[in-house]
Short mmCIF file of C-alpha atoms and ligand atoms in Angstrom, two decimals:
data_model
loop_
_atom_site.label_atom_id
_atom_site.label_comp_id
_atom_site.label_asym_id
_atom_site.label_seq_id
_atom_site.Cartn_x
_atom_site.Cartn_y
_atom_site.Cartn_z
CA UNK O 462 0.30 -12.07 52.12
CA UNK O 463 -2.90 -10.25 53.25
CA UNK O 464 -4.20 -10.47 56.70
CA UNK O 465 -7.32 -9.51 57.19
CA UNK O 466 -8.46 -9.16 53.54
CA UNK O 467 -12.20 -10.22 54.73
CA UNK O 468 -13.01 -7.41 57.29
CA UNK O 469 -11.76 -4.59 54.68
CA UNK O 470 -14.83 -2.84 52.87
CA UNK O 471 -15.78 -3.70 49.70
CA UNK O 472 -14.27 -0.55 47.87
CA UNK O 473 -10.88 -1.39 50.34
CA UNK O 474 -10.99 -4.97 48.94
CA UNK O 475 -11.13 -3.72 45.41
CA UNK O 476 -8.49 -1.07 46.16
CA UNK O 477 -5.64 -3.26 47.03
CA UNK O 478 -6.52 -5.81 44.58
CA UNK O 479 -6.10 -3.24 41.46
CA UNK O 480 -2.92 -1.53 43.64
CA UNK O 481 -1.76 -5.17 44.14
CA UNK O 482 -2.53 -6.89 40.46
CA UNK O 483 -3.37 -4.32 38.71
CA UNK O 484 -1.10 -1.30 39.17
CA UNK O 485 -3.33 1.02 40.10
CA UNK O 486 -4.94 0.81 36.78
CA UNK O 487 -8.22 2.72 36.09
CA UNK O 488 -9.84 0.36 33.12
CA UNK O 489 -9.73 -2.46 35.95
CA UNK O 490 -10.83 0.19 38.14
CA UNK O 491 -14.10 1.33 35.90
CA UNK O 492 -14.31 -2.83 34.85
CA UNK O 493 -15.37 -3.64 38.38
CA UNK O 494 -17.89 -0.64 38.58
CA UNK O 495 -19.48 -1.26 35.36
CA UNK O 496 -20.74 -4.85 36.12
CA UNK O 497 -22.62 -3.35 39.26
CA UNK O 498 -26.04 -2.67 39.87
CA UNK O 499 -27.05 0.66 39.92
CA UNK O 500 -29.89 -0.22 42.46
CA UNK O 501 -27.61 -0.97 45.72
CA UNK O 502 -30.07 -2.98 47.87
CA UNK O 503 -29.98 -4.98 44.57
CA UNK O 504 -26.33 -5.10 44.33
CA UNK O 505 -26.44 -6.02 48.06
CA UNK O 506 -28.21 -9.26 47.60
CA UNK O 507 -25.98 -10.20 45.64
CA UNK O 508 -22.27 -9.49 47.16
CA UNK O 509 -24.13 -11.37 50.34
CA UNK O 510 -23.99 -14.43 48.13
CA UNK O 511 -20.57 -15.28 48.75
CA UNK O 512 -17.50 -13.64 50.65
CA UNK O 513 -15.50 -11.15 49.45
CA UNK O 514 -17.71 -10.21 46.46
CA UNK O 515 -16.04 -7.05 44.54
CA UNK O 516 -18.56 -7.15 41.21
CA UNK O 517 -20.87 -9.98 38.89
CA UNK O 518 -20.01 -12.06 36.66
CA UNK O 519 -22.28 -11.94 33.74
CA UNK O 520 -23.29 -15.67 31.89
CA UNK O 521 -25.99 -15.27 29.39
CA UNK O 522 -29.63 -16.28 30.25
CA UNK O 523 -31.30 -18.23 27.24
CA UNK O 524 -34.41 -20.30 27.06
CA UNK O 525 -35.38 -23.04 24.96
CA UNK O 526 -38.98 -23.52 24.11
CA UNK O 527 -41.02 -26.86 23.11
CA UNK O 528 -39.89 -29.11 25.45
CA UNK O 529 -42.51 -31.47 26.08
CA UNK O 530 -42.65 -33.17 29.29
CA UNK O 531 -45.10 -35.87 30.60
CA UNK O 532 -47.16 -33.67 28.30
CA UNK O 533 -46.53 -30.78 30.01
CA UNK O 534 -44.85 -27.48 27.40
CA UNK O 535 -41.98 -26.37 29.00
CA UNK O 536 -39.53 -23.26 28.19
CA UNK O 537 -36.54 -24.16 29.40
CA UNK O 538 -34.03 -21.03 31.34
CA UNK O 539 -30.21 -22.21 30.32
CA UNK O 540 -27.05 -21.03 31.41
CA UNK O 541 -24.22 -21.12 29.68
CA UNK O 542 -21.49 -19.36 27.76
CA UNK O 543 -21.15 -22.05 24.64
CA UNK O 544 -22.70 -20.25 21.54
CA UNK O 545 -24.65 -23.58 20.15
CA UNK O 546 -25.92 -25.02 23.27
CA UNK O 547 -29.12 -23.28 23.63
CA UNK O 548 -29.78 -23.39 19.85
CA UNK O 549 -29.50 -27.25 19.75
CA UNK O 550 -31.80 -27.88 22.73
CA UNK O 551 -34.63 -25.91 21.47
CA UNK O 552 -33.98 -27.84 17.99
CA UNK O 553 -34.06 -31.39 19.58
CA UNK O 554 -36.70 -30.40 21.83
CA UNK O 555 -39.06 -29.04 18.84
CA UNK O 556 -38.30 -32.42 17.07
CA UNK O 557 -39.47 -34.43 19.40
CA UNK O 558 -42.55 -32.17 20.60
CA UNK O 559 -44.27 -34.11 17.42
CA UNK O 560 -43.03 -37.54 18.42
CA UNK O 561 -44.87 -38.18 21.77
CA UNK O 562 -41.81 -35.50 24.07
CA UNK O 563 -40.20 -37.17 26.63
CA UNK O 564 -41.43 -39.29 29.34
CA UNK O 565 -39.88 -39.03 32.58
CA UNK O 566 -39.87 -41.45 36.03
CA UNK O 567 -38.12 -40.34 39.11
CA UNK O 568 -37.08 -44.11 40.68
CA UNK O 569 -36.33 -42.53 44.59
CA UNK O 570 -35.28 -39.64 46.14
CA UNK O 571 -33.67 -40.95 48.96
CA UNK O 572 -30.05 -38.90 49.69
CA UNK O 573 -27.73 -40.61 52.23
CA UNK O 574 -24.87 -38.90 54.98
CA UNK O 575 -22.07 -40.61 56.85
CA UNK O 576 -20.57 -40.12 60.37
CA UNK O 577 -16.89 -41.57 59.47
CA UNK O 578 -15.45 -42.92 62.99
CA UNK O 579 -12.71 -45.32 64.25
CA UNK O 580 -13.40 -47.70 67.09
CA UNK O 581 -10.60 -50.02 68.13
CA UNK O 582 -12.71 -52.04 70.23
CA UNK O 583 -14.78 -55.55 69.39
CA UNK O 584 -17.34 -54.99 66.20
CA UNK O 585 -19.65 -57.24 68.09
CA UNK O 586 -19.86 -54.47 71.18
CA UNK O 587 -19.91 -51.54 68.74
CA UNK O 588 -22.62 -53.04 66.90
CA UNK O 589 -24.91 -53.74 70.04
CA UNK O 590 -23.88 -50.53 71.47
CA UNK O 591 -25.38 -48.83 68.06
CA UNK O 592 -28.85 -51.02 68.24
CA UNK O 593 -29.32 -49.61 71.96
CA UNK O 594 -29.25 -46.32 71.14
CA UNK O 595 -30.53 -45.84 67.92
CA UNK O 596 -33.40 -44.24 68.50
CA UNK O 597 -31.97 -41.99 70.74
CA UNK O 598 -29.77 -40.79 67.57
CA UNK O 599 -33.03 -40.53 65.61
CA UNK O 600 -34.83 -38.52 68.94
CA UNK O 601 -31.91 -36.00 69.51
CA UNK O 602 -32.39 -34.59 65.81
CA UNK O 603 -36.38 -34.05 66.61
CA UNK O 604 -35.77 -29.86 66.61
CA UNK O 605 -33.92 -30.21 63.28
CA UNK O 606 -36.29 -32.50 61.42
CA UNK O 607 -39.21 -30.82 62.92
CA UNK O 608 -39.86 -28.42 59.78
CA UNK O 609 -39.47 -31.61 57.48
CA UNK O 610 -41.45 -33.69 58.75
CA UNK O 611 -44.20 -31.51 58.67
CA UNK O 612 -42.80 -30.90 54.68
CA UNK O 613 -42.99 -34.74 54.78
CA UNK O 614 -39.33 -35.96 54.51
CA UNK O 615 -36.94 -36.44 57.20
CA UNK O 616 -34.44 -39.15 58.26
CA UNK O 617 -35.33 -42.41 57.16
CA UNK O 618 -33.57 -44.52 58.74
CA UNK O 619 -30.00 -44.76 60.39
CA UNK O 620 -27.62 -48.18 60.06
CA UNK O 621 -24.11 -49.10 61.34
CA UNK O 622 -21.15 -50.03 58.78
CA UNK O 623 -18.69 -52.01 59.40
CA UNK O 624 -15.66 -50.95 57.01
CA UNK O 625 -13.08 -53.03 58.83
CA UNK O 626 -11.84 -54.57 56.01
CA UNK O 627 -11.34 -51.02 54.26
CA UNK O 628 -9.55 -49.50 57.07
CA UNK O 629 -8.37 -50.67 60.06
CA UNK O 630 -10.73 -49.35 63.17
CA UNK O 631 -12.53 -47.47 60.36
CA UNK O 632 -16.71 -47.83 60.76
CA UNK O 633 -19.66 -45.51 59.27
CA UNK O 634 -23.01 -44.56 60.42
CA UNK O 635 -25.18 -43.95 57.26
CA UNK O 636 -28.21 -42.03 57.50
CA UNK O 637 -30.86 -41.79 54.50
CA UNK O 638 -32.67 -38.87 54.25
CA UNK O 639 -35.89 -37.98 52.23
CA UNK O 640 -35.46 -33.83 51.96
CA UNK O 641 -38.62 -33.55 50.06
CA UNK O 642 -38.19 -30.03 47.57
CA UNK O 643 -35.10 -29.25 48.86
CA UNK O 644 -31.17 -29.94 48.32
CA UNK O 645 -31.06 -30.51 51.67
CA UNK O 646 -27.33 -30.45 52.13
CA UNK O 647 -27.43 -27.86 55.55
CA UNK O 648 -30.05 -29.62 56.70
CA UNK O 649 -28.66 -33.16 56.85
CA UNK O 650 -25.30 -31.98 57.84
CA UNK O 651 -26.99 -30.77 60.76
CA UNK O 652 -28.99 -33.68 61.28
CA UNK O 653 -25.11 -35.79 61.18
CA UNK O 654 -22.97 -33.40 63.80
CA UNK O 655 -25.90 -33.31 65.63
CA UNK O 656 -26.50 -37.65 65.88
CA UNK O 657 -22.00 -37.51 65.65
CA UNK O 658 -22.44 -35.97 69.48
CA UNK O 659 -25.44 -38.11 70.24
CA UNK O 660 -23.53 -41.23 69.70
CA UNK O 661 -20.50 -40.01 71.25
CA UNK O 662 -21.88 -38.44 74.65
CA UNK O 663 -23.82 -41.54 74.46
CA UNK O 664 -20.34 -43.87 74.03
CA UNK O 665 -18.72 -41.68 76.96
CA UNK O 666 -21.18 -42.41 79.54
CA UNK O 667 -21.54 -46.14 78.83
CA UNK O 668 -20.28 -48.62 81.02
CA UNK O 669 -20.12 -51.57 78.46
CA UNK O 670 -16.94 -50.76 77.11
CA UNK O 671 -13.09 -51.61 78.37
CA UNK O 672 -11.23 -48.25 79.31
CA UNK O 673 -9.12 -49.39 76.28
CA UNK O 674 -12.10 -49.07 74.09
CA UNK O 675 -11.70 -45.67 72.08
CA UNK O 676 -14.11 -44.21 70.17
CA UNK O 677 -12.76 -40.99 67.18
CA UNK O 678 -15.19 -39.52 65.41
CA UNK O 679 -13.41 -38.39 62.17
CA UNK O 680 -16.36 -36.11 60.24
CA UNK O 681 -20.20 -35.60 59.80
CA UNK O 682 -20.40 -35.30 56.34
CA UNK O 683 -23.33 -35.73 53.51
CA UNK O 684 -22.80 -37.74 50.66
CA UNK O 685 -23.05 -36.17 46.74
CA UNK O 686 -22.84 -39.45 45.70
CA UNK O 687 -26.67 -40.00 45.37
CA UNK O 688 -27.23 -42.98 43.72
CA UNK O 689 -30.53 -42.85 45.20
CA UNK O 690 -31.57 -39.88 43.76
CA UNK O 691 -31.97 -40.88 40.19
CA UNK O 692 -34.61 -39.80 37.65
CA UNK O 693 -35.06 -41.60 34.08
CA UNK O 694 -35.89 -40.00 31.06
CA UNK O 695 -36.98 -41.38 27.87
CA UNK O 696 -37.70 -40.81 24.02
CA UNK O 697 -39.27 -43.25 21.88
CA UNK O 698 -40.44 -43.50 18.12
CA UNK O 699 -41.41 -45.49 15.36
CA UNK O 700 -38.19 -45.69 13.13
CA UNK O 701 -40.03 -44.59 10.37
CA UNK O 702 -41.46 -41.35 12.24
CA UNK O 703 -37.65 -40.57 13.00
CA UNK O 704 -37.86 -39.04 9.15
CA UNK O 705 -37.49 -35.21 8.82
CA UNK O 706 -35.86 -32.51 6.75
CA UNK O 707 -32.43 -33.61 8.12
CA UNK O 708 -33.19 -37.22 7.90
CA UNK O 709 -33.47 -38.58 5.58
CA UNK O 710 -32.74 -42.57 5.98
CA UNK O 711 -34.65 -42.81 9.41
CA UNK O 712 -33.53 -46.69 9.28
CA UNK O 713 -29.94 -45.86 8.54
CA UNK O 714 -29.93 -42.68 11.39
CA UNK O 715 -31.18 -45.27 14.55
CA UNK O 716 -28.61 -48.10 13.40
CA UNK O 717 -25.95 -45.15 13.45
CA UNK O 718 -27.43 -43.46 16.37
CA UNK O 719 -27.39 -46.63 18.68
CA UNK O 720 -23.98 -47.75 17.20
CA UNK O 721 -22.70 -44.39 18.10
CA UNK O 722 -24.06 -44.87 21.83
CA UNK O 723 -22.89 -48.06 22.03
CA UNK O 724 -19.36 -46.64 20.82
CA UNK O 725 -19.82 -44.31 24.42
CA UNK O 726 -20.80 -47.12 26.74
CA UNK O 727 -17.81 -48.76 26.03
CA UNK O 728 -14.80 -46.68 24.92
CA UNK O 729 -14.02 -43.89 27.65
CA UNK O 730 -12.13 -41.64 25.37
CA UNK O 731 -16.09 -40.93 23.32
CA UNK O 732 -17.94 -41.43 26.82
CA UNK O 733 -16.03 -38.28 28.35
CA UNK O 734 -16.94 -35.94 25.74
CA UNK O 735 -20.56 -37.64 25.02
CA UNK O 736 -21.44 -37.06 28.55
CA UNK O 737 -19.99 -33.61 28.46
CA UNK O 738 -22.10 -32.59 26.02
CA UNK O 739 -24.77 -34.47 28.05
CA UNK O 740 -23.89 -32.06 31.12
CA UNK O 741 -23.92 -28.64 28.40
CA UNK O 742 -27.62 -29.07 29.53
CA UNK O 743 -27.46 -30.28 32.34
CA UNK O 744 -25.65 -27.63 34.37
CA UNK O 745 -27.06 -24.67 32.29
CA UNK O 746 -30.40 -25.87 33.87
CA UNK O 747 -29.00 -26.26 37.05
CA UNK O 748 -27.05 -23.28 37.43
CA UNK O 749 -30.57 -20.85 36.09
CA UNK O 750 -32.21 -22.71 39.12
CA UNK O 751 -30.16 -21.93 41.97
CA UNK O 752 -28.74 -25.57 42.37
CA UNK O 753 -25.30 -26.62 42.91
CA UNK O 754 -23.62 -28.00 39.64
CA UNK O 755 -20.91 -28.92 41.21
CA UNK O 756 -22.33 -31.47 43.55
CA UNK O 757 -24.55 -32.62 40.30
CA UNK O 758 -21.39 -33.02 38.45
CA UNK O 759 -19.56 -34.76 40.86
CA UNK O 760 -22.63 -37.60 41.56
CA UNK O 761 -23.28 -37.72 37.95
CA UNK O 762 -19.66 -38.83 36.82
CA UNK O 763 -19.49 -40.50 39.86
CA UNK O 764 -22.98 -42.81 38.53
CA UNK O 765 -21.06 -43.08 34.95
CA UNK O 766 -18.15 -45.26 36.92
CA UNK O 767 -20.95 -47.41 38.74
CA UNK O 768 -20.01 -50.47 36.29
CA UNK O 769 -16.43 -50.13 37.07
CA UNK O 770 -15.42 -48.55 34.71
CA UNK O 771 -16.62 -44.50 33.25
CA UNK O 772 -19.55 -44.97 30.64
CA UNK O 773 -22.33 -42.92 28.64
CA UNK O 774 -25.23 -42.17 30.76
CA UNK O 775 -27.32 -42.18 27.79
CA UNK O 776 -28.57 -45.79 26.05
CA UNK O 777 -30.12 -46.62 23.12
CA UNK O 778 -31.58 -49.68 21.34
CA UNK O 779 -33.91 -50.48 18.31
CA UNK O 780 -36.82 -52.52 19.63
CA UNK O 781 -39.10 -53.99 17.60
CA UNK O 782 -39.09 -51.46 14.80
CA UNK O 783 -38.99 -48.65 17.23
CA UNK O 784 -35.96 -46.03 18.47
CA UNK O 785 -35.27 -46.36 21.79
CA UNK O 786 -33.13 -43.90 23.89
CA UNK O 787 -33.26 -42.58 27.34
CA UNK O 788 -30.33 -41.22 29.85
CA UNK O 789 -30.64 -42.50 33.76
CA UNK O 790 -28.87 -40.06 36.06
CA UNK O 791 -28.92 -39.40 40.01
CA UNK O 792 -29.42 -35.63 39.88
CA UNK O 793 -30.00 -34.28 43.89
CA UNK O 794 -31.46 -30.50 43.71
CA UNK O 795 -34.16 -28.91 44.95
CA UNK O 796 -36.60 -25.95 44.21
CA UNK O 797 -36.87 -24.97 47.57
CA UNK O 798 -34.24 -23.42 50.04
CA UNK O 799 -30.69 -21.86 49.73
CA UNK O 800 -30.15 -19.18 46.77
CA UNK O 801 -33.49 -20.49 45.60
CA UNK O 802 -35.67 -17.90 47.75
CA UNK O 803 -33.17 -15.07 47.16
CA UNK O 804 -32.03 -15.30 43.59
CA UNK O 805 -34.38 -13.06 41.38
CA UNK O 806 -33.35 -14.61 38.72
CA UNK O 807 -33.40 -17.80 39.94
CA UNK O 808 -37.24 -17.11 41.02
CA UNK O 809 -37.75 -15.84 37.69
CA UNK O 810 -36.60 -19.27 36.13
CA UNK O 811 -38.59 -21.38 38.07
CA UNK O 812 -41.83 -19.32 37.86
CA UNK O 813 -40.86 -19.84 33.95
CA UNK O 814 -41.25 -23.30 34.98
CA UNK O 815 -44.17 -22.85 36.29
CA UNK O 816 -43.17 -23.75 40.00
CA UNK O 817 -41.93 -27.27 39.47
CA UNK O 818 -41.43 -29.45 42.47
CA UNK O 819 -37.96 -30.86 43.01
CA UNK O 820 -39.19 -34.29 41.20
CA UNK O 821 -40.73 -32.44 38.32
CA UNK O 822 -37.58 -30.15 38.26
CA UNK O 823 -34.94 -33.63 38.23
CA UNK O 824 -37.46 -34.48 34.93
CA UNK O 825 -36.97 -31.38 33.19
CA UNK O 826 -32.64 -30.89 34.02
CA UNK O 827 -32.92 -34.77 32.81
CA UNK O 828 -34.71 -34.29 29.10
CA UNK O 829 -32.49 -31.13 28.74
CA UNK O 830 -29.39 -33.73 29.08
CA UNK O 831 -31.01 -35.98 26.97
CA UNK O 832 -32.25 -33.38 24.37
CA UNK O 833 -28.30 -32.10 24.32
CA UNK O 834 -27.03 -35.16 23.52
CA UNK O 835 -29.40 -36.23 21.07
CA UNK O 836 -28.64 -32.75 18.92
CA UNK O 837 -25.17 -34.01 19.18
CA UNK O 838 -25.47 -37.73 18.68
CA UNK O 839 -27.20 -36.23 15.82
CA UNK O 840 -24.85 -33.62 13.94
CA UNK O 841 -22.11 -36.24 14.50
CA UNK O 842 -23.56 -38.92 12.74
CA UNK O 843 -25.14 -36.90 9.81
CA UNK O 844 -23.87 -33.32 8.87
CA UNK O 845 -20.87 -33.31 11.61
CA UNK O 846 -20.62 -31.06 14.38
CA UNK O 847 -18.45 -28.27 13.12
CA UNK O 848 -21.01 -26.65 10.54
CA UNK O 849 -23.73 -25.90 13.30
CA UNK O 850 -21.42 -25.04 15.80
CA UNK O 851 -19.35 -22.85 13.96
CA UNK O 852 -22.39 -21.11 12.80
CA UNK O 853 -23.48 -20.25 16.49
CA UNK O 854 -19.99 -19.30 16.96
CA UNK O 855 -20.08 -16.67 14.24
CA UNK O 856 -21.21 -13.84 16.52
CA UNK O 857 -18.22 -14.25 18.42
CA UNK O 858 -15.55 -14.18 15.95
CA UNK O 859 -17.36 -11.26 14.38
CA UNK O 860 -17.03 -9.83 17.71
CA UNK O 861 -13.62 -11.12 18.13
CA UNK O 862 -12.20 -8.92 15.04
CA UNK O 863 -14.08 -6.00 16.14
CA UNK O 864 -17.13 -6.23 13.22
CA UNK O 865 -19.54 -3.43 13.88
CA UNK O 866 -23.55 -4.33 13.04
CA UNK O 867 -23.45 -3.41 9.71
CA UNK O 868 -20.26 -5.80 8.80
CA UNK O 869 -22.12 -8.97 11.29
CA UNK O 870 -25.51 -8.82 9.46
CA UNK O 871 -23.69 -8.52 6.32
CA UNK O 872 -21.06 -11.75 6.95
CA UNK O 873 -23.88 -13.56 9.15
CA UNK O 874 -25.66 -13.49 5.58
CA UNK O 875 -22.58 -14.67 3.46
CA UNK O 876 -22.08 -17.24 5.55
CA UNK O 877 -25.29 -18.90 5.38
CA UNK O 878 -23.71 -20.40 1.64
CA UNK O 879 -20.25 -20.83 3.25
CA UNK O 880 -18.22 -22.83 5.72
CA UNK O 881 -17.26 -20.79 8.77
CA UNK O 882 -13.90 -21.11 10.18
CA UNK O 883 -11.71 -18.31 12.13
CA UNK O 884 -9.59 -17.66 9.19
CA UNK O 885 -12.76 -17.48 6.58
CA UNK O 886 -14.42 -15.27 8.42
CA UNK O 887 -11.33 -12.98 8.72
CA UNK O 888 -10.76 -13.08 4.98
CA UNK O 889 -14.78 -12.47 4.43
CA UNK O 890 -14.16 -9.47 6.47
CA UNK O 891 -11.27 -8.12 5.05
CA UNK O 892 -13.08 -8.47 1.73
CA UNK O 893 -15.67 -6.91 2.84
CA UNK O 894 -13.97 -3.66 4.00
CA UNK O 895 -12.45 -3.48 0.56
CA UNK O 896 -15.66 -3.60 -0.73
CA UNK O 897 -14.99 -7.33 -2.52
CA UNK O 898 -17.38 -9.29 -0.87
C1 MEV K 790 -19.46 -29.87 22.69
O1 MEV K 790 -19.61 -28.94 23.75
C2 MEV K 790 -20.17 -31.17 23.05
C3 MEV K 790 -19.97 -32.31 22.05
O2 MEV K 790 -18.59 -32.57 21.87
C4 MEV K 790 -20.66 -33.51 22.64
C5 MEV K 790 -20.45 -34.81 21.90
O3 MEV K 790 -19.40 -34.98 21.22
O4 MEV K 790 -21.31 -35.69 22.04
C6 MEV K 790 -20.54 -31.96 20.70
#
């Protein structure tokens, strides 16, 4: 046990971890120290992220380019530390830049919160109770929502739930919220503890309940669950168009393609790793722009289940001679507030961008999904999915066996004509240290 590990200095913190986990060793000494910033204000921003920051944590930053979106060319920033991800992006998205790009709609923005509370009372008196002062829940949030409104968003409206049939006593009341460009998680949480004492300084001083009446609010909490918060994106093509270097059979590719999506909508095994994929895009976008994949995550798997049971979020159909394929998903973020304004790098994405606005930036984290899955969808059906990725995973079992620059340019080039595996690569390798290769 530690006590007091948060008030100890940052070279203090790193101390006892190395003397703790470490023994005292310098390499995890010099580790730490090498991933910091030279310039300390710099560094500075940074360790104020989070608590108890000792050093970054480097992911690579990639873009990929031709992503056309309502007509707009986008380069898209991507995070992520899987070797074909980026690569397969820009490849879908360069395909489709010559068949019409993607067309987005955002159907709402609305994001919802919940005061959980037990009342043991009557429903009838809890419900008139809430009616009365309703707008007094709504007023006593005016110095919170101020700054919003003027933004245009705000609460939109506040309702009573009965969940007495869930749990016993157990009632909600569920706020919507319009946040405008951003996340908006602080501020509604603010918005809830701040109508949670409303409504129960309000219940205290009432005289319309019995003294066995008791009121217990349980938490003031936002939802991620944003079903509300969904944007569409779409592809579409005459079958015939769908012909290119890699395909061939354009008529036999859509009948696969849709049979494979079909395959995802129904069988939950595919639809985990078919989504997955879906979310290699997803989050890398999310995570260059300062948003919280987690809570993007959670909401989208949480959307996949809305049938009852866990499904692709991607569909596709052939309709009337034509492919087509979109991907609905509820994707809350924002391009305003949080990390957002202190990130560089974060700043730097959306500026790549070109300043989206959180509806424009839903669109673009949406076709990157759909792009991802499509270049998957796509090796699977045709070439498999092993000879790309292996390919992008080259680098890093060159690096893996210690190749130097000479030996990676060299194997890169023999493996162009080969199939890459761990083991071939380590034979190629060997062969080519012996000069056999
Ligand atoms: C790998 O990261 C993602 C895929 O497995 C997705 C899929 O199977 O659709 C290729």
């Amino acid at each position: 046990m530690k006590d007091g590990f948060s008030k100890l200095s940052k070279e203090e913190k790193i101390k006892w971890v190395n003397e703790t986990f470490f023994n005292s060793d310098f390499e995890s000494l010099e580790l730490i120290k090498k991933y910091w910033n030279e310039d300390k204000s710099f560094q500075k921003l940074h360790d104020e992220f989070a608590e108890n920051t000792l050093t970054n944590f480097y992911l690579p930053l990639g873009v990929a380019p031709n992503f056309i979106i309502d007509n707009k060319n986008y380069t898209i920033p991507m995070v992520t530390e899987e070797s074909s991800v980026v690569a397969a992006a820009s490849k879908a998205a360069k395909y489709w830049s010559t068949r019409g790009g993607f067309k987005s709609t955002v159907i709402s923005t609305t994001k919802t919160g919940q005061i959980h509370f037990k009342f043991n009372g009557s429903s009838k008196k809890i419900e008139t109770f809430f009616i009365s002062i309703k707008n007094k829940l709504e007023d006593s949030c005016k110095e919170i929502t101020k700054n919003m409104n003027k933004r245009g968003g705000g609460i939109i409206n506040i309702n009573l739930l009965n969940k007495t049939n869930s749990i016993k006593d157990y009632f909600q009341i569920a706020v919507k919220f319009d946040t405008v460009d951003s996340m908006g998680a602080n501020f509604i949480n603010s918005c809830l503890e701040q109508i949670a004492l409303t409504f129960e300084t309000e219940f205290n001083e009432s005289n319309i309940f019995n003294k066995s009446d008791k009121l217990k609010i349980i938490m003031s909490i936002l939802s991620n669950y944003t079903p509300e918060c969904v944007v569409k994106v779409e592809l579409k093509s005459k079958i015939s168009n769908l012909k290119s270097k890699d395909i061939s059979d354009p008529e036999n590719f859509a009948k696969k393609f849709v049979e494979a999506v079909e395959i995802a909508e129904n069988d939950i095994s595919r639809a985990v790793t078919h989504n997955k994929g879906i979310m290699n895009g997803i989050d890398a976008v999310v995570i260059a722009t300062g948003n919280d994949f987690r809570a993007v995550e959670a909401a989208i798997h949480a959307y996949a289940s809305k049938y009852g049971s866990y499904m692709s979020l991607t569909h596709a159909k052939i309709e009337n001679d034509e492919f087509v394929y979109w991907i609905e998903i509820p994707i809350s973020i924002g391009t305003v507030g949080g990390i957002i304004n202190l990130h560089p790098m974060v700043k730097w994405c959306l500026n790549l961008l070109q300043k989206p606005n959180s509806k424009q930036l839903m669109s673009i984290i949406g076709a990157a999904g759909l792009a991802q899955n499509f270049a998957a969808i796509k090796s699977l059906i045709t070439s498999g999915i092993q000879v790309g990725h292996m390919k992008m995973h080259l680098i890093n079992i060159l690096n893996s066996l210690g190749a130097d620059e000479y030996e990676k340019t060299k194997i890169v080039q023999y493996f162009k004509a080969n199939k890459v595996t761990f083991n071939s690569v380590k034979t190629a390798l060997k062969k080519l240290r012996k000069n056999e290769l």
